[in-house]
CSV table of C-alpha atoms in Angstrom, one decimal:
chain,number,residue,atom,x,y,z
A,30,UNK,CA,-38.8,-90.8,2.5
A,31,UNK,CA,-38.2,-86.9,2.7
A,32,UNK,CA,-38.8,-84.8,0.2
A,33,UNK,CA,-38.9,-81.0,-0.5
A,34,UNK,CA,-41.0,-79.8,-3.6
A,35,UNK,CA,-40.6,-76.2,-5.3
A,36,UNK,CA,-43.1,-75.3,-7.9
A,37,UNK,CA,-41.9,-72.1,-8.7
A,38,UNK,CA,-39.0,-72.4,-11.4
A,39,UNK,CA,-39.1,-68.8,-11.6
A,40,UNK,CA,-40.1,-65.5,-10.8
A,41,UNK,CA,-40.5,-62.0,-11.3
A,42,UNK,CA,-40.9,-59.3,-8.4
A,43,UNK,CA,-40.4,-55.5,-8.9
A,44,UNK,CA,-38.2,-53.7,-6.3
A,45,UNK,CA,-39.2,-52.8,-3.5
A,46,UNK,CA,-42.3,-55.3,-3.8
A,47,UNK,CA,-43.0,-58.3,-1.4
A,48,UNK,CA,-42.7,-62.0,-3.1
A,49,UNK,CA,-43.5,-65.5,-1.8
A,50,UNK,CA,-41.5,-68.6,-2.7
A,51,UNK,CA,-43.6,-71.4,-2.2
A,52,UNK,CA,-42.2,-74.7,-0.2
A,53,UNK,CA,-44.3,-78.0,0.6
A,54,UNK,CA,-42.4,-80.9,2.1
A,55,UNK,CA,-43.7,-84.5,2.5
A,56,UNK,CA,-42.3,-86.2,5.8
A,57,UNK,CA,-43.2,-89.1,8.5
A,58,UNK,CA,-41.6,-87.6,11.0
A,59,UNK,CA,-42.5,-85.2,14.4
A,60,UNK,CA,-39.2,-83.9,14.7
A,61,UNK,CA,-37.6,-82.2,11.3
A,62,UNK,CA,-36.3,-79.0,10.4
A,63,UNK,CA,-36.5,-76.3,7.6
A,64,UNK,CA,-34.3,-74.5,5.9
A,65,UNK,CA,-34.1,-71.6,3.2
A,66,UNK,CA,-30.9,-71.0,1.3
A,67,UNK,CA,-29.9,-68.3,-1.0
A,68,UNK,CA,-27.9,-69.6,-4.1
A,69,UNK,CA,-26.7,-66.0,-6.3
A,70,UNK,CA,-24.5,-66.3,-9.1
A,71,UNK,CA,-21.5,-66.9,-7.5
A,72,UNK,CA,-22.8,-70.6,-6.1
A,73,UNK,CA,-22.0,-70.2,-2.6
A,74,UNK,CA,-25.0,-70.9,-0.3
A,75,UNK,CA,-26.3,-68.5,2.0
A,76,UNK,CA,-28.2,-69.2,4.8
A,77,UNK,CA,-31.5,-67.9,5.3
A,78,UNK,CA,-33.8,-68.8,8.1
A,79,UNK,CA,-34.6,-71.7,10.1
A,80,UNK,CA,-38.0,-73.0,11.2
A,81,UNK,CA,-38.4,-76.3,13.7
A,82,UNK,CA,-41.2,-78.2,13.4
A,83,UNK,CA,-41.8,-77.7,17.0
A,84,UNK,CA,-41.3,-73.9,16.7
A,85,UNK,CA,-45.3,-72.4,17.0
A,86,UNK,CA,-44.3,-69.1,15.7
A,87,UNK,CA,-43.2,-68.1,12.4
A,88,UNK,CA,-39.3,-67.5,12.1
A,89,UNK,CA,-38.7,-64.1,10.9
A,90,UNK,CA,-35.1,-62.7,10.2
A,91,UNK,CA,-35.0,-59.4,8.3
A,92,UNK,CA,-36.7,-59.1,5.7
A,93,UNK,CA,-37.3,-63.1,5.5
A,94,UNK,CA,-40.1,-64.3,7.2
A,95,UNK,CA,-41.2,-68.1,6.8
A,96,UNK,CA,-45.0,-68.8,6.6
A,97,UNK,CA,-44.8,-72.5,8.5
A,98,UNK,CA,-48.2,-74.5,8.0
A,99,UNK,CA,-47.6,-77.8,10.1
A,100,UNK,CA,-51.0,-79.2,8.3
A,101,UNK,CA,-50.6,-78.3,5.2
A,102,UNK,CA,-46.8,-79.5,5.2
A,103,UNK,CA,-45.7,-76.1,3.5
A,104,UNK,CA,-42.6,-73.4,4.4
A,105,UNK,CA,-42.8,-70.7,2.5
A,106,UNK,CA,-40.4,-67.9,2.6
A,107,UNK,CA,-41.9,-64.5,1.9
A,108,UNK,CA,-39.1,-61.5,1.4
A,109,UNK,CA,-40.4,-58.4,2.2
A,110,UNK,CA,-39.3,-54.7,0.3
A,111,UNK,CA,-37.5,-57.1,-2.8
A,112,UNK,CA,-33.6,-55.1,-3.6
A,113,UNK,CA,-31.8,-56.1,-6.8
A,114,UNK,CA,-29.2,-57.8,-5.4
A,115,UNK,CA,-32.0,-60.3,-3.8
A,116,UNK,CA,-32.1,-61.6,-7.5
A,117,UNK,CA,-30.5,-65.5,-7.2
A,118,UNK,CA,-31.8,-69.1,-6.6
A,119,UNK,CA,-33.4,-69.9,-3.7
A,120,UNK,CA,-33.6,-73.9,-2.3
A,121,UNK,CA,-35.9,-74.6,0.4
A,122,UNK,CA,-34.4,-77.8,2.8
A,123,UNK,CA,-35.5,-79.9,5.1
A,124,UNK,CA,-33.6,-82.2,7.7
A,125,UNK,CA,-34.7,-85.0,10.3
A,126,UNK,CA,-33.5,-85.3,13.6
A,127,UNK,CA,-32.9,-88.4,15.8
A,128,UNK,CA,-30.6,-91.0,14.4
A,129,UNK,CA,-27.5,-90.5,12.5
A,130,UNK,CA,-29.2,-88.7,9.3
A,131,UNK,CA,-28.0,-85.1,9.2
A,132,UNK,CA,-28.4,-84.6,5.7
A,133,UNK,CA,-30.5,-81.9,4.2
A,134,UNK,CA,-32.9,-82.8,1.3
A,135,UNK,CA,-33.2,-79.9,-0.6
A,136,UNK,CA,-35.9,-79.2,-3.4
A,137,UNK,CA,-34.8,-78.1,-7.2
A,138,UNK,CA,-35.0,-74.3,-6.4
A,139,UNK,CA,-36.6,-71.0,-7.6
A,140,UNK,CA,-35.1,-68.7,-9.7
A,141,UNK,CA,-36.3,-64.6,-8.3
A,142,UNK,CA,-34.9,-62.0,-10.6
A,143,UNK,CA,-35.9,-58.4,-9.1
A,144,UNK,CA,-36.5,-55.8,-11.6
A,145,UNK,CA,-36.0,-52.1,-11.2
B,20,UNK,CA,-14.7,-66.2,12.2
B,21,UNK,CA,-13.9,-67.5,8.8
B,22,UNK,CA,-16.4,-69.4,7.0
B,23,UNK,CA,-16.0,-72.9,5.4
B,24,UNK,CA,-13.3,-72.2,2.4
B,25,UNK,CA,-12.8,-75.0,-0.8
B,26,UNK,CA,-10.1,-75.6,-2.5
B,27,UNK,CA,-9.9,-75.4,-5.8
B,28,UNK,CA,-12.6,-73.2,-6.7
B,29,UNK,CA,-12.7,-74.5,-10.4
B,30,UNK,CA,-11.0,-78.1,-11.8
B,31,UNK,CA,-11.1,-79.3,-15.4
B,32,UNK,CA,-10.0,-82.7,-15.7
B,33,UNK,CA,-9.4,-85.4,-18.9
B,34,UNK,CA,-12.1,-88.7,-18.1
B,35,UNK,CA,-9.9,-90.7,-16.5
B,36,UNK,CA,-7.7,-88.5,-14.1
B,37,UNK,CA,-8.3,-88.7,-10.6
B,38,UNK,CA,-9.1,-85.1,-9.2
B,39,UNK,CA,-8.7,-84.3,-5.3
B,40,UNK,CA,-10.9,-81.5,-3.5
B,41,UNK,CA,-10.1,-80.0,-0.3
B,42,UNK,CA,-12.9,-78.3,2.3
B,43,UNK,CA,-11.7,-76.3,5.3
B,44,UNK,CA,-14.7,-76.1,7.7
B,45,UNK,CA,-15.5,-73.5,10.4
B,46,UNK,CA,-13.5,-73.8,13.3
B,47,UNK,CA,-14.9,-75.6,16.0
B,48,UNK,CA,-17.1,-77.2,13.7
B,49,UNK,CA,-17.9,-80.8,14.8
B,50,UNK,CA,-19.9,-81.6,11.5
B,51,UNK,CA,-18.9,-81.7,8.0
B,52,UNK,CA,-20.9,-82.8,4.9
B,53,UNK,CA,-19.9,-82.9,1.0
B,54,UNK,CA,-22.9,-82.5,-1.4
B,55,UNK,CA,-22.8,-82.1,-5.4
B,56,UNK,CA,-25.4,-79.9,-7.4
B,57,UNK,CA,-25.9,-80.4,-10.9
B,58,UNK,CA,-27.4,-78.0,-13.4
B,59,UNK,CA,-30.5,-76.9,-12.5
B,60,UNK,CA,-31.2,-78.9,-9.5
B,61,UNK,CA,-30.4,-78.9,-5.7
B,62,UNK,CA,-27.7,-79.8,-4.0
B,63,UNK,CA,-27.6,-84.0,-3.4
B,64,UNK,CA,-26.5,-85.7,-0.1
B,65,UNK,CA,-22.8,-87.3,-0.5
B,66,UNK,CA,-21.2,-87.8,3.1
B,67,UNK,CA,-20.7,-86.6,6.3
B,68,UNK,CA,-18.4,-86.5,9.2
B,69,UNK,CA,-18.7,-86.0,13.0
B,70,UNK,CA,-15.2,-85.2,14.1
B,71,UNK,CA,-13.1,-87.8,12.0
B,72,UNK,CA,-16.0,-90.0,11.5
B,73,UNK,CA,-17.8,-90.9,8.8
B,74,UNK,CA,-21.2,-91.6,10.2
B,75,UNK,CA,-22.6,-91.6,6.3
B,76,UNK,CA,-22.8,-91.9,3.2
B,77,UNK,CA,-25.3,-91.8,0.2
B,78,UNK,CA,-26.1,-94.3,-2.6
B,79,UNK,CA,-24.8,-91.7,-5.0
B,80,UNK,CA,-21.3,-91.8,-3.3
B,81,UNK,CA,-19.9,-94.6,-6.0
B,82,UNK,CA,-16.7,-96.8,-5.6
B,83,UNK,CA,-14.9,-94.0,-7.1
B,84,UNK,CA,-15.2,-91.8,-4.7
B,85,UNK,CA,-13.8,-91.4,-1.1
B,86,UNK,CA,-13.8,-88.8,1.0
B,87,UNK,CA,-11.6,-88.3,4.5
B,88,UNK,CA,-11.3,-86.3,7.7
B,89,UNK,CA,-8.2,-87.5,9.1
B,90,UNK,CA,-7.6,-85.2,11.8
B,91,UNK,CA,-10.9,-84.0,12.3
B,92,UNK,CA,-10.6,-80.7,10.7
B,93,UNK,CA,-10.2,-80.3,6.5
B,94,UNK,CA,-12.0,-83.2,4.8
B,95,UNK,CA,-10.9,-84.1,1.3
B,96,UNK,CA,-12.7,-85.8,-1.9
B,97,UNK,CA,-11.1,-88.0,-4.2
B,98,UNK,CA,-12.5,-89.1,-8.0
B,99,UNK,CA,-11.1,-91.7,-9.4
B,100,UNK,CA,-11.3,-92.6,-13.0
B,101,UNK,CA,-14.0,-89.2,-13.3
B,102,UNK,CA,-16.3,-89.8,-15.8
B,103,UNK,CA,-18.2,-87.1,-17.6
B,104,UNK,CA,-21.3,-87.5,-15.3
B,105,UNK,CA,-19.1,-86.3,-12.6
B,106,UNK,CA,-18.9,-82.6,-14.3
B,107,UNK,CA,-21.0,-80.8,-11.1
B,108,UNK,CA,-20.6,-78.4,-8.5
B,109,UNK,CA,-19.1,-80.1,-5.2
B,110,UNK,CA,-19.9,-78.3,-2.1
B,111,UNK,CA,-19.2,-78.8,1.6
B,112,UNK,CA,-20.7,-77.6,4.4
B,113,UNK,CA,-20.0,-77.6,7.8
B,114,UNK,CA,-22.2,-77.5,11.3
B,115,UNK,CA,-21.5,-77.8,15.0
B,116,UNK,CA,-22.5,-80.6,16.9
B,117,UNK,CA,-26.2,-80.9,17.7
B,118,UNK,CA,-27.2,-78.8,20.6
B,119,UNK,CA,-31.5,-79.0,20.7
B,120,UNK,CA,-32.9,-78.8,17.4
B,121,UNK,CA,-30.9,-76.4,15.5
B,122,UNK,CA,-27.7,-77.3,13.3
B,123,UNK,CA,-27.5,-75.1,10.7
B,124,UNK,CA,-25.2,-76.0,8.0
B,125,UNK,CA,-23.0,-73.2,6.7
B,126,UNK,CA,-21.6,-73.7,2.9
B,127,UNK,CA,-18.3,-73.2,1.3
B,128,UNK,CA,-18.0,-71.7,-2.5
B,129,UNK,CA,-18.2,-74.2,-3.9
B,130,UNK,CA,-15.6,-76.7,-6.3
B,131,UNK,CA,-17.3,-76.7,-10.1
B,132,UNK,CA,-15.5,-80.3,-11.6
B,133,UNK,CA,-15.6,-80.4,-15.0
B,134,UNK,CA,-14.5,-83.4,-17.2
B,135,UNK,CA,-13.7,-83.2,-20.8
């Protein structure tokens, strides 16, 4: 079975600081996806970035950048020069590919408040 | 380009009333998936639909609920008989059709059910 563990409940960056959310997934398969959604206040979910398993470099978009190590089964997001309006919940996800599954599994979330 | 759009944004109910959602997906979007978040978790896999097919759905999806995509465009979710446990945050998301490895699901604002 999939699943996506977040051991951050919270944290605390100052502006303009870099932060890293931490993301290790557990998975049997070769072919699987990750995700990184931003959750603010409001509920909707933002997409991130993406990262295929397959994918050899890190993805980077913006100031997001995800540190993927295969081996060590971990995704973590790293957001670079933190704003105050980057303060919300942020889920790490993971999907398979191949068959009919196209659900994402996502982990509980960390909570990032930014101060000034 | 619009993005996914839900309908109604907020429902209190009495335990016992059936309550109806409604998700408009992304145009052109082949895929469409419900998922409910509780407090302080992640969002958890309900259904999905390719076109006007439901290809599945999870263990959590109970007798009381159905979802549909007649036409292959909105998608609705019906509780019947809600029961307190049902008070969440309902979200759908929608995706196109698998084309390689990327299918990024994009996520609506979410319906917030609460039963009294």
């Amino acid at each position: 079975a999939q699943k996506i563990t977040q051991t951050q409940p919270g944290m605390f960056v100052q502006e303009k600081e870099a932060v890293t959310l931490d993301c290790t997934y557990d998975t049997s398969d070769q072919s699987y996806g990750l995700f990184w959604y931003k959750q603010p206040s409001s509920g909707e979910m933002i997409f991130l970035i993406y990262q295929g398993s397959y994918d050899e470099q890190n993805a980077t978009e913006g100031r997001y950048s995800l540190n993927f190590q295969k081996a060590r089964k971990s995704a973590n997001l790293v957001i670079s020069a933190s704003q105050l309006g980057d303060s919300a919940m942020y889920f790490c996800a993971m999907r398979r590919y191949g068959g009919s599954q196209g659900n994402l599994i996502f982990g509980k979330g960390t909570k990032l408040s930014v101060k000034p | 380009d619009t993005g996914v759009s839900q309908n109604p944004r907020h429902k209190i109910t009495k335990r016992g009333q059936n309550v109806t959602f409604r998700c408009d997906p992304i145009s052109e979007h082949n895929r469409l998936y419900w998922y409910r978040q509780t407090l302080g978790q992640g969002p958890e896999f309900l259904t999905y639909f390719q076109n006007e097919a439901q290809l599945e759905k999870s263990r959590l999806l109970s007798d009381r609920f159905s979802a549909e995509r007649p036409k292959g465009s909105f998608s609705t979710l019906e509780i019947q008989r809600t029961e307190q446990g049902d008070s969440a945050m309902y979200l759908c998301a929608s995706s196109p059709v698998d084309r390689g490895l990327i299918d990024t699901q994009y996520f609506g604002p979410g319906t917030r059910l609460t039963v009294l």
